RNA sequence: CGGGGCAUAGCGCAGCCUGGUAGCGCACCUGCUUUGGGAGCAGGUGGUCGCAGGUUCAAAUCCUGCUGCCCCGACCA
């Protein structure tokens, strides 16, 4: 992609109403623009990053044999009345009337719809176990949206739902999803923790949250420095009422192994064992070997758009975003420096661009008629992990300059080594 | 919903106190000179000053009402 043709939307100054660094950088790097409180446009660069997140999730979901579907964002409110959640969800559920005065709502989650769907889709236990998922827009009318796409009203979520014949099956489906989540967050290249959690309005028994560690996180996590013990600090039974959670820092972990550490986290994933809650309320019956049963359900969510913000919270410096390779909108930036009076520069860029293209390396060729400083600064705020610099100065030496986003200075490499260096 | 703040060009801001019909920086467009870390000069585009009403000869400015946005809290994936 040539930068001269790309709607970049980078901005030099921080927006006045963005408080946390990911929100500031998402706007400065041209990833998003606000439409209304908690509602955003995703610009070309932002959409590319979001797509990377979605692709990783989709690949791992498919690997775990979950099947992708797409459910509607607009849902009949009657289903929510049936499940009893219309009152429980309260104002967060955005309800409206169609032209026939029928009540509808914007889906904040899809337990009702999927359960209803499976009432005529799943008929025999032979179809079980099965896990269905979608990646789709959700709407929750948050009391106070904030921090850009971190806590927005409209957001992109992957939600999966498992159906099993019995509890043992649910345990297995849950374990498969958890394993899949671990693969996803590892591939995303984020520093995260899995913690025991409260199941909240979704309901059910066991639940665990996946948190990206960041000081700006809204949740406080407590975990052992020696064992796997980890819990959302709001669930710490060791806390007296009114006691500061941080006072437990360094104390012995409740599981007796190691000492407690406390860190802030951003919740990016949540997995639940729902049990029969929805299959019973909404009367989902499936034929078993001996009569029909209410299947055991699990649900599994990942905040795709929130991951983009969380990744930035964890990966940035004073110049801008520093994308992990897995999420960068482009793998390589190709910056041409002062090509006007030197046709060789342009030709060399073209040659390098073709080479990268032939090797399926997504490259942003900054061919804009701008001074070098502007281009470097833009590539840095966008956070592309690697920049190739082609200019008169090094062209003569027969070498080529590569600067990693994290490094201060570029290094010189030979043309032969260029490709292998980028691919590794 | 309680508390606080803000609203003037795409972005960041000044002007408001003391009313006289809108300005600066960045960005954008033209030209010339420049060109390895956000260039210089010259010229230019772009705003019913959030909305509605009121006061006044005259309102961005004063008054009233409303709306939107941000922050803290409660709440929440």
Short mmCIF file of C-alpha atoms (C1' of nucleotides) in Angstrom, two decimals:
data_model
loop_
_atom_site.label_atom_id
_atom_site.label_comp_id
_atom_site.label_asym_id
_atom_site.label_seq_id
_atom_site.Cartn_x
_atom_site.Cartn_y
_atom_site.Cartn_z
CA UNK A 1 0.00 0.00 0.00
CA UNK A 2 1.25 3.43 -0.89
CA UNK A 3 0.91 5.99 1.87
CA UNK A 4 0.00 8.65 -0.65
CA UNK A 5 -3.22 6.74 -1.35
CA UNK A 6 -4.00 5.70 2.22
CA UNK A 7 -6.32 7.76 4.40
CA UNK A 8 -3.88 7.95 7.26
CA UNK A 9 -5.58 10.40 9.59
CA UNK A 10 -2.57 10.82 11.87
CA UNK A 11 -2.65 13.82 14.15
CA UNK A 12 0.16 15.65 15.76
CA UNK A 13 -1.54 16.75 18.93
CA UNK A 14 -3.32 14.75 21.58
CA UNK A 15 -7.08 15.18 21.48
CA UNK A 16 -8.30 17.25 24.42
CA UNK A 17 -10.87 14.73 25.60
CA UNK A 18 -8.74 11.58 25.61
CA UNK A 19 -7.44 10.69 29.03
CA UNK A 20 -5.63 7.39 28.79
CA UNK A 21 -2.71 6.71 26.51
CA UNK A 22 -4.35 4.07 24.32
CA UNK A 23 -7.25 6.40 23.56
CA UNK A 24 -4.88 9.26 22.75
CA UNK A 25 -2.73 7.10 20.52
CA UNK A 26 -5.63 5.46 18.74
CA UNK A 27 -6.75 8.89 17.65
CA UNK A 28 -3.29 10.26 16.93
CA UNK A 29 -2.35 7.20 14.90
CA UNK A 30 -5.57 7.45 12.92
CA UNK A 31 -7.17 4.20 14.11
CA UNK A 32 -10.50 5.59 15.28
CA UNK A 33 -12.65 8.71 15.32
CA UNK A 34 -15.47 9.33 17.73
CA UNK A 35 -19.04 9.54 16.54
CA UNK A 36 -20.79 9.89 19.87
CA UNK A 37 -20.12 8.92 23.46
CA UNK A 38 -18.95 5.31 23.39
CA UNK A 39 -19.49 5.00 19.62
CA UNK A 40 -16.61 5.08 17.15
CA UNK A 41 -15.65 4.95 13.50
CA UNK A 42 -12.80 2.62 12.67
CA UNK A 43 -10.50 4.16 10.05
CA UNK A 44 -8.48 2.11 7.54
CA UNK A 45 -5.52 1.54 9.88
CA UNK A 46 -7.72 0.74 12.87
CA UNK A 47 -9.81 -1.63 10.84
CA UNK A 48 -6.69 -3.46 9.73
CA UNK A 49 -5.59 -3.97 13.34
CA UNK A 50 -9.05 -5.05 14.40
CA UNK A 51 -9.04 -7.50 11.51
CA UNK A 52 -5.76 -8.99 12.77
CA UNK A 53 -7.31 -9.56 16.17
CA UNK A 54 -10.39 -11.11 14.64
CA UNK A 55 -8.36 -13.35 12.33
CA UNK A 56 -6.33 -14.77 15.19
CA UNK A 57 -9.47 -15.42 17.20
CA UNK A 58 -11.24 -16.96 14.22
CA UNK A 59 -8.33 -19.25 13.37
CA UNK A 60 -8.05 -20.59 16.90
CA UNK A 61 -11.80 -20.96 17.29
CA UNK A 62 -11.92 -22.99 14.10
CA UNK A 63 -8.94 -25.04 15.29
CA UNK A 64 -10.91 -25.93 18.39
CA UNK A 65 -13.75 -27.12 16.16
CA UNK A 66 -16.07 -24.30 17.09
CA UNK A 67 -18.30 -23.33 14.16
CA UNK A 68 -18.80 -19.76 13.06
CA UNK A 69 -22.28 -18.37 12.69
CA UNK A 70 -23.72 -14.86 12.62
CA UNK A 71 -26.62 -13.83 14.78
CA UNK A 72 -28.58 -10.60 14.52
CA UNK A 73 -27.68 -7.50 16.44
CA UNK A 74 -31.35 -6.59 16.69
CA UNK A 75 -33.25 -8.99 18.91
CA UNK A 76 -36.92 -9.27 19.88
CA UNK A 77 -37.33 -8.05 23.44
CA UNK A 78 -39.81 -10.84 24.04
CA UNK A 79 -36.92 -13.33 24.27
CA UNK A 80 -35.45 -11.22 27.04
CA UNK A 81 -38.78 -11.12 28.81
CA UNK A 82 -38.92 -14.89 28.56
CA UNK A 83 -35.47 -15.32 30.10
CA UNK A 84 -36.27 -12.73 32.74
CA UNK A 85 -33.14 -10.77 31.93
CA UNK A 86 -34.95 -7.72 30.58
CA UNK A 87 -35.24 -6.41 34.13
CA UNK A 88 -31.91 -7.75 35.30
CA UNK A 89 -30.02 -6.09 32.47
CA UNK A 90 -31.98 -2.92 32.99
CA UNK A 91 -31.00 0.30 31.30
CA UNK A 92 -27.96 -1.25 29.69
CA UNK A 93 -30.31 -2.95 27.28
CA UNK A 94 -31.28 -0.48 24.59
CA UNK A 95 -34.94 -1.16 23.83
CA UNK A 96 -36.94 0.39 20.99
CA UNK A 97 -40.09 -0.13 18.95
CA UNK A 98 -40.43 -1.04 15.31
CA UNK A 99 -43.19 0.39 13.10
CA UNK A 100 -45.65 -2.21 14.36
CA UNK A 101 -44.92 -1.17 17.94
CA UNK A 102 -43.11 -4.44 18.58
CA UNK A 103 -40.35 -4.18 21.16
CA UNK A 104 -36.81 -4.92 20.07
CA UNK A 105 -33.42 -4.44 21.65
CA UNK A 106 -29.82 -4.17 20.54
CA UNK A 107 -28.01 -7.33 21.57
CA UNK A 108 -25.56 -6.90 24.43
CA UNK A 109 -24.90 -10.67 24.39
CA UNK A 110 -26.58 -13.63 22.73
CA UNK A 111 -27.55 -16.35 25.21
CA UNK A 112 -31.23 -15.85 24.44
CA UNK A 113 -30.83 -15.89 20.68
CA UNK A 114 -28.50 -18.88 20.54
CA UNK A 115 -30.66 -20.90 22.91
CA UNK A 116 -33.71 -20.06 20.87
CA UNK A 117 -31.88 -20.94 17.67
CA UNK A 118 -30.78 -24.30 19.03
CA UNK A 119 -34.33 -25.19 19.97
CA UNK A 120 -34.94 -26.11 16.37
CA UNK A 121 -31.36 -26.62 15.24
CA UNK A 122 -30.26 -29.20 17.81
CA UNK A 123 -32.53 -32.17 18.04
CA UNK A 124 -30.36 -35.11 19.07
CA UNK A 125 -27.62 -35.75 21.59
CA UNK A 126 -25.66 -37.16 18.65
CA UNK A 127 -25.05 -33.59 17.56
CA UNK A 128 -23.33 -32.88 20.86
CA UNK A 129 -20.92 -31.62 21.95
CA UNK A 130 -21.09 -28.55 19.80
CA UNK A 131 -19.73 -25.03 20.13
CA UNK A 132 -20.99 -22.18 17.97
CA UNK A 133 -19.45 -18.74 17.83
CA UNK A 134 -19.68 -15.40 16.11
CA UNK A 135 -17.65 -12.21 15.82
CA UNK A 136 -20.09 -9.38 15.83
CA UNK A 137 -21.10 -5.95 17.03
CA UNK A 138 -22.56 -5.70 20.51
CA UNK A 139 -24.34 -2.80 22.10
CA UNK A 140 -24.50 -2.13 25.82
CA UNK A 141 -25.85 1.21 26.89
CA UNK A 142 -23.14 1.82 29.48
CA UNK A 143 -23.86 4.25 32.29
CA UNK A 144 -20.60 5.98 31.61
CA UNK A 145 -18.67 5.02 28.51
CA UNK A 146 -15.03 6.05 28.75
CA UNK A 147 -11.47 5.60 27.58
CA UNK A 148 -12.26 5.33 23.88
CA UNK A 149 -13.00 1.80 22.73
CA UNK A 150 -11.90 0.43 26.11
CA UNK A 151 -15.34 0.90 27.58
CA UNK A 152 -17.56 1.80 24.69
CA UNK A 153 -21.24 1.23 24.13
CA UNK A 154 -20.84 -0.36 20.74
CA UNK A 155 -18.00 -2.85 20.43
CA UNK A 156 -16.84 -5.95 18.60
CA UNK A 157 -17.00 -9.17 20.50
CA UNK A 158 -16.38 -12.82 19.81
CA UNK A 159 -18.95 -14.83 21.68
CA UNK A 160 -19.09 -18.62 21.70
CA UNK A 161 -21.65 -20.98 23.19
CA UNK A 162 -21.16 -24.65 23.96
CA UNK A 163 -23.82 -27.33 24.34
CA UNK A 164 -23.23 -30.59 26.12
CA UNK A 165 -25.20 -33.59 27.23
CA UNK A 166 -23.97 -33.46 30.83
CA UNK A 167 -21.67 -31.71 33.31
CA UNK A 168 -18.63 -33.77 32.36
CA UNK A 169 -19.15 -32.73 28.77
CA UNK A 170 -19.43 -29.08 29.79
CA UNK A 171 -16.20 -29.37 31.77
CA UNK A 172 -14.53 -30.67 28.65
CA UNK A 173 -15.95 -28.03 26.31
CA UNK A 174 -14.95 -25.37 28.83
CA UNK A 175 -11.43 -26.76 29.01
CA UNK A 176 -11.15 -26.76 25.22
CA UNK A 177 -12.25 -23.13 25.06
CA UNK A 178 -9.89 -22.13 27.84
CA UNK A 179 -7.06 -23.80 25.99
CA UNK A 180 -8.09 -22.01 22.81
CA UNK A 181 -8.10 -18.68 24.64
CA UNK A 182 -4.62 -19.31 25.93
CA UNK A 183 -3.46 -19.91 22.36
CA UNK A 184 -5.19 -16.74 21.20
CA UNK A 185 -3.66 -14.49 23.84
CA UNK A 186 -0.25 -16.05 23.35
CA UNK A 187 -0.47 -15.36 19.63
CA UNK A 188 -1.60 -11.81 20.29
CA UNK A 189 1.68 -11.35 22.14
CA UNK A 190 0.13 -9.83 25.23
CA UNK A 191 1.08 -10.13 28.89
CA UNK A 192 -2.05 -11.53 30.52
CA UNK A 193 -3.35 -13.43 33.54
CA UNK A 194 -6.24 -15.81 33.98
CA UNK A 195 -8.18 -15.17 37.18
CA UNK A 196 -11.16 -16.61 38.98
CA UNK A 197 -14.09 -14.25 38.59
CA UNK A 198 -17.62 -13.37 39.43
CA UNK A 199 -20.10 -14.45 36.79
CA UNK A 200 -22.21 -11.28 37.07
CA UNK A 201 -25.30 -10.75 34.96
CA UNK A 202 -24.51 -13.65 32.63
CA UNK A 203 -25.03 -16.11 35.47
CA UNK A 204 -23.87 -19.68 35.96
CA UNK A 205 -21.31 -21.35 38.16
CA UNK A 206 -17.58 -21.26 37.38
CA UNK A 207 -16.08 -18.39 35.50
CA UNK A 208 -12.63 -17.15 34.70
CA UNK A 209 -11.45 -13.86 33.25
CA UNK A 210 -8.51 -13.14 30.96
CA UNK A 211 -6.85 -9.85 31.85
CA UNK A 212 -4.21 -7.91 30.00
CA UNK A 213 -1.96 -6.38 32.65
CA UNK A 214 -1.87 -2.59 32.51
CA UNK A 215 -1.81 0.17 35.10
CA UNK A 216 -4.84 1.78 33.49
CA UNK A 217 -6.90 -1.37 34.02
CA UNK A 218 -10.20 -1.06 35.82
CA UNK A 219 -9.90 -4.37 37.67
CA UNK A 220 -7.54 -5.29 40.46
CA UNK A 221 -6.04 -8.78 40.29
CA UNK A 222 -4.39 -10.74 43.06
CA UNK A 223 -2.09 -13.61 42.16
CA UNK A 224 0.58 -15.75 43.72
CA UNK A 225 4.19 -15.25 42.69
CA UNK A 226 4.77 -19.02 42.96
CA UNK A 227 1.61 -20.87 41.95
CA UNK A 228 -1.24 -20.60 39.46
CA UNK A 229 -3.43 -18.97 42.08
CA UNK A 230 -5.06 -15.86 40.64
CA UNK A 231 -8.30 -14.11 41.45
CA UNK A 232 -10.15 -10.89 40.77
CA UNK A 233 -9.45 -8.92 43.95
CA UNK A 234 -13.17 -8.19 44.38
CA UNK A 235 -13.58 -11.88 45.28
CA UNK A 236 -10.81 -12.03 47.91
CA UNK A 237 -12.49 -13.45 51.00
CA UNK A 238 -9.40 -12.55 53.01
CA UNK A 239 -10.38 -8.90 52.78
CA UNK A 240 -12.19 -7.29 55.71
CA UNK A 241 -14.82 -4.77 54.80
CA UNK A 242 -13.24 -1.45 53.91
CA UNK A 243 -9.76 -2.93 53.87
CA UNK A 244 -7.43 -1.75 51.16
CA UNK A 245 -6.69 -4.73 48.86
CA UNK A 246 -3.13 -3.55 48.45
CA UNK A 247 -2.54 -4.27 52.14
CA UNK A 248 -2.45 -7.96 51.15
CA UNK A 249 0.53 -7.38 48.84
CA UNK A 250 3.38 -9.63 49.88
CA UNK A 251 1.23 -11.64 52.29
CA UNK A 252 0.98 -15.38 51.91
CA UNK A 253 -1.21 -16.55 49.04
CA UNK A 254 -4.52 -18.15 50.11
CA UNK A 255 -3.45 -21.42 48.46
CA UNK A 256 -0.44 -21.50 50.74
CA UNK A 257 2.07 -21.25 47.92
CA UNK A 258 4.11 -18.11 47.50
CA UNK A 259 3.11 -14.54 48.23
CA UNK A 260 0.37 -12.36 46.81
CA UNK A 261 1.03 -9.77 44.18
CA UNK A 262 -1.54 -7.19 43.08
CA UNK A 263 -1.77 -5.70 39.63
CA UNK A 264 -4.32 -3.84 37.54
CA UNK A 265 -5.82 -5.63 34.60
CA UNK A 266 -8.05 -4.99 31.59
CA UNK A 267 -10.65 -7.68 31.15
CA UNK A 268 -10.45 -8.92 27.58
CA UNK A 269 -11.94 -12.36 27.90
CA UNK A 270 -14.41 -14.13 30.12
CA UNK A 271 -15.44 -17.77 30.10
CA UNK A 272 -18.45 -19.17 31.96
CA UNK A 273 -20.05 -22.46 32.80
CA UNK A 274 -23.69 -21.57 32.47
CA UNK A 275 -25.07 -25.00 33.26
CA UNK A 276 -28.77 -25.37 32.50
CA UNK A 277 -29.73 -21.81 33.33
CA UNK A 278 -30.77 -20.80 29.83
CA UNK A 279 -31.70 -24.21 28.47
CA UNK A 280 -34.20 -24.52 31.30
CA UNK A 281 -35.66 -21.03 31.28
CA UNK A 282 -36.01 -20.99 27.50
CA UNK A 283 -36.96 -24.63 27.36
CA UNK A 284 -34.27 -26.00 25.10
CA UNK A 285 -34.78 -29.78 25.03
CA UNK A 286 -32.62 -32.25 23.16
CA UNK A 287 -33.25 -35.95 22.67
CA UNK A 288 -30.88 -38.02 24.78
CA UNK A 289 -30.43 -41.77 24.83
CA UNK A 290 -33.18 -42.08 27.39
CA UNK A 291 -35.62 -39.26 26.92
CA UNK A 292 -34.99 -35.57 26.33
CA UNK A 293 -32.73 -33.35 28.42
CA UNK A 294 -31.81 -29.72 28.94
CA UNK A 295 -28.24 -29.42 27.66
CA UNK A 296 -25.41 -27.99 29.75
CA UNK A 297 -24.24 -24.71 28.28
CA UNK A 298 -21.11 -22.64 28.46
CA UNK A 299 -20.42 -19.19 27.05
CA UNK A 300 -17.14 -17.61 26.14
CA UNK A 301 -16.47 -13.99 25.25
CA UNK A 302 -13.53 -12.00 23.94
CA UNK A 303 -13.62 -8.23 23.50
CA UNK A 304 -11.95 -7.86 20.10
CA UNK A 305 -12.10 -4.07 19.93
CA UNK A 306 -11.03 -3.77 23.56
CA UNK A 307 -7.98 -5.94 22.82
CA UNK A 308 -6.78 -3.28 20.37
CA UNK A 309 -6.84 -0.66 23.13
CA UNK A 310 -5.40 -3.02 25.73
CA UNK A 311 -2.54 -3.96 23.41
CA UNK A 312 -1.64 -0.29 23.07
CA UNK A 313 -1.77 0.26 26.82
CA UNK A 314 0.82 -2.46 27.08
CA UNK A 315 2.90 -1.54 24.03
CA UNK A 316 3.76 2.11 23.57
CA UNK A 317 6.46 4.67 24.20
CA UNK A 318 6.71 8.47 24.08
CA UNK A 319 6.68 8.37 20.26
CA UNK A 320 3.57 6.29 19.88
CA UNK A 321 2.35 2.74 19.51
CA UNK A 322 4.81 -0.17 19.41
CA UNK A 323 2.75 -2.99 17.91
CA UNK A 324 3.52 -6.61 18.57
CA UNK A 325 4.15 -8.23 15.18
CA UNK A 326 0.84 -10.05 15.32
CA UNK A 327 -1.24 -6.87 15.46
CA UNK A 328 0.56 -4.25 13.40
CA UNK A 329 -1.50 -2.92 10.49
CA UNK A 330 1.62 -3.36 8.34
CA UNK A 331 4.62 -5.55 8.94
CA UNK A 332 7.05 -3.16 7.31
CA UNK A 333 7.18 0.56 6.57
CA UNK A 334 9.21 1.53 3.54
CA UNK A 335 10.28 5.17 3.83
CA UNK A 336 11.67 6.85 0.75
CA UNK A 337 13.83 9.82 1.58
CA UNK A 338 14.29 12.69 -0.84
CA UNK A 339 13.52 10.91 -4.07
CA UNK A 340 12.87 14.08 -6.07
CA UNK A 341 16.35 14.67 -7.38
CA UNK A 342 17.38 11.07 -7.40
CA UNK A 343 15.53 8.63 -9.57
CA UNK A 344 17.55 5.75 -8.16
CA UNK A 345 15.83 6.19 -4.82
CA UNK A 346 12.43 5.74 -6.37
CA UNK A 347 13.59 2.79 -8.39
CA UNK A 348 15.17 1.14 -5.37
CA UNK A 349 11.96 1.61 -3.39
CA UNK A 350 9.98 0.04 -6.16
CA UNK A 351 12.37 -2.90 -6.24
CA UNK A 352 12.21 -3.41 -2.47
CA UNK A 353 8.44 -2.99 -2.45
CA UNK A 354 8.04 -5.65 -5.13
CA UNK A 355 10.35 -8.00 -3.27
CA UNK A 356 8.31 -7.63 -0.08
CA UNK A 357 5.06 -7.92 -1.94
CA UNK A 358 6.19 -11.11 -3.68
CA UNK A 359 6.90 -12.53 -0.26
CA UNK A 360 3.50 -11.56 1.12
CA UNK A 361 4.88 -9.01 3.51
CA UNK A 362 2.37 -6.25 4.14
CA UNK A 363 4.24 -3.05 3.45
CA UNK A 364 3.31 0.59 3.80
CA UNK A 365 5.40 2.46 1.25
CA UNK A 366 5.63 6.05 2.37
CA UNK A 367 5.92 7.69 -1.02
CA UNK A 368 4.43 10.96 0.15
CA UNK A 369 6.05 14.21 -0.81
CA UNK A 370 6.94 14.99 2.80
CA UNK A 371 10.12 15.72 4.64
CA UNK A 372 11.80 12.68 6.20
CA UNK A 373 11.07 13.77 9.76
CA UNK A 374 7.35 13.82 9.12
CA UNK A 375 7.44 10.33 7.64
CA UNK A 376 9.52 8.87 10.45
CA UNK A 377 7.26 10.41 13.05
CA UNK A 378 4.14 9.08 11.35
CA UNK A 379 5.50 5.56 11.02
CA UNK A 380 6.48 5.69 14.67
CA UNK A 381 3.17 6.89 16.03
CA UNK A 382 1.44 4.22 13.94
CA UNK A 383 3.83 1.74 15.52
CA UNK A 384 4.94 -0.40 12.59
CA UNK A 385 7.58 -2.78 14.01
CA UNK A 386 10.13 -2.33 11.24
CA UNK A 387 11.07 0.50 8.89
CA UNK A 388 13.21 0.22 5.80
CA UNK A 389 14.80 3.53 4.85
CA UNK A 390 15.84 4.18 1.29
CA UNK A 391 17.71 7.38 0.62
CA UNK A 392 20.53 8.77 -1.48
CA UNK A 393 22.96 8.50 1.39
CA UNK A 394 22.93 4.74 1.88
CA UNK A 395 21.98 3.87 -1.66
CA UNK A 396 25.54 4.63 -2.68
CA UNK A 397 27.00 2.24 -0.12
CA UNK A 398 25.10 -0.63 -1.69
CA UNK A 399 23.47 -1.43 1.62
CA UNK A 400 20.06 -0.80 2.99
CA UNK A 401 18.89 0.64 6.30
CA UNK A 402 16.54 -1.13 8.63
CA UNK A 403 15.27 0.42 11.82
CA UNK A 404 13.28 -1.54 14.30
CA UNK A 405 10.57 0.41 16.08
CA UNK A 406 12.09 -0.39 19.45
CA UNK A 407 15.63 0.61 18.45
CA UNK A 408 17.09 4.09 18.52
CA UNK A 409 19.16 3.82 15.37
CA UNK A 410 18.95 1.96 12.08
CA UNK A 411 21.30 -0.82 11.12
CA UNK A 412 22.87 -1.36 7.71
CA UNK A 413 22.31 -4.66 5.98
CA UNK A 414 23.12 -6.02 2.57
CA UNK A 415 20.34 -6.47 0.06
CA UNK A 416 20.72 -10.24 0.17
CA UNK A 417 20.10 -10.29 3.93
CA UNK A 418 17.11 -7.98 3.77
CA UNK A 419 14.43 -10.57 3.33
CA UNK A 420 15.66 -13.07 5.87
CA UNK A 421 16.05 -10.29 8.43
CA UNK A 422 12.48 -9.17 7.94
CA UNK A 423 11.02 -12.64 7.95
CA UNK A 424 12.68 -13.52 11.25
"C1'" C B 1 -28.20 9.49 38.66
"C1'" G B 2 -24.83 12.82 42.27
"C1'" G B 3 -20.37 16.06 41.84
"C1'" G B 4 -16.91 18.84 38.60
"C1'" G B 5 -15.29 20.76 33.80
"C1'" C B 6 -15.67 22.01 28.68
"C1'" A B 7 -18.26 23.53 23.90
"C1'" U B 8 -15.08 29.20 18.74
"C1'" A B 9 -12.10 26.03 11.26
"C1'" G B 10 -10.17 18.97 10.57
"C1'" C B 11 -6.82 19.17 15.47
"C1'" G B 12 -4.87 22.24 19.67
"C1'" C B 13 -6.19 27.00 21.50
"C1'" A B 14 -6.91 32.71 22.28
"C1'" G B 15 -10.89 36.32 22.27
"C1'" C B 16 -15.76 36.60 26.62
"C1'" C B 17 -14.33 39.90 32.50
"C1'" U B 18 -15.09 45.60 29.98
"C1'" G B 19 -20.84 43.93 23.75
"C1'" G B 20 -19.02 46.95 17.94
"C1'" U B 21 -19.87 41.44 13.61
"C1'" A B 22 -13.73 36.39 14.65
"C1'" G B 23 -8.10 35.39 15.40
"C1'" C B 24 -3.35 32.31 16.33
"C1'" G B 25 -0.46 27.60 15.74
"C1'" C B 26 -0.77 22.90 13.23
"C1'" A B 27 -3.14 20.55 9.09
"C1'" C B 28 -5.00 21.49 3.95
"C1'" C B 29 -4.43 24.06 -1.34
"C1'" U B 30 -0.89 27.23 -5.03
"C1'" G B 31 3.99 28.89 -6.17
"C1'" C B 32 9.22 29.39 -5.24
"C1'" U B 33 13.36 27.88 -2.28
"C1'" U B 34 14.55 23.64 0.57
"C1'" U B 35 15.12 18.24 1.78
"C1'" G B 36 18.32 12.04 6.62
"C1'" G B 37 14.07 13.65 12.38
"C1'" G B 38 7.66 17.16 12.46
"C1'" A B 39 11.35 23.32 6.82
"C1'" G B 40 11.25 28.84 5.09
"C1'" C B 41 8.89 32.75 2.41
"C1'" A B 42 4.60 34.49 -0.26
"C1'" G B 43 -0.40 33.78 -1.40
"C1'" G B 44 -4.96 31.00 -0.38
"C1'" U B 45 -9.33 27.57 1.26
"C1'" G B 46 -12.14 26.66 5.45
"C1'" G B 47 -16.18 28.87 11.05
"C1'" U B 48 -24.58 30.67 10.83
"C1'" C B 49 -18.59 30.95 17.66
"C1'" G B 50 -23.23 23.65 20.31
"C1'" C B 51 -28.90 24.84 19.95
"C1'" A B 52 -33.16 27.93 21.20
"C1'" G B 53 -35.04 32.22 23.31
"C1'" G B 54 -34.20 37.02 25.74
"C1'" U B 55 -31.71 42.01 26.68
"C1'" U B 56 -29.58 45.73 23.23
"C1'" C B 57 -29.04 50.19 17.84
"C1'" A B 58 -25.52 45.99 18.04
"C1'" A B 59 -24.20 39.42 21.18
"C1'" A B 60 -18.81 34.54 20.44
"C1'" U B 61 -19.07 38.16 24.58
"C1'" C B 62 -24.54 39.71 29.06
"C1'" C B 63 -29.24 36.75 30.87
"C1'" U B 64 -32.51 32.18 30.70
"C1'" G B 65 -33.47 27.33 29.11
"C1'" C B 66 -31.77 23.08 26.57
"C1'" U B 67 -28.32 19.67 24.25
"C1'" G B 68 -23.70 17.34 23.55
"C1'" C B 69 -18.85 15.81 25.18
"C1'" C B 70 -15.03 14.74 29.05
"C1'" C B 71 -13.53 13.54 34.18
"C1'" C B 72 -14.64 11.54 39.45
"C1'" G B 73 -18.31 8.38 41.94
"C1'" A B 74 -22.14 4.53 41.98
"C1'" C B 75 -22.60 0.45 38.16
"C1'" C B 76 -20.72 -2.79 34.55
"C1'" A B 77 -17.96 -7.53 30.01
#
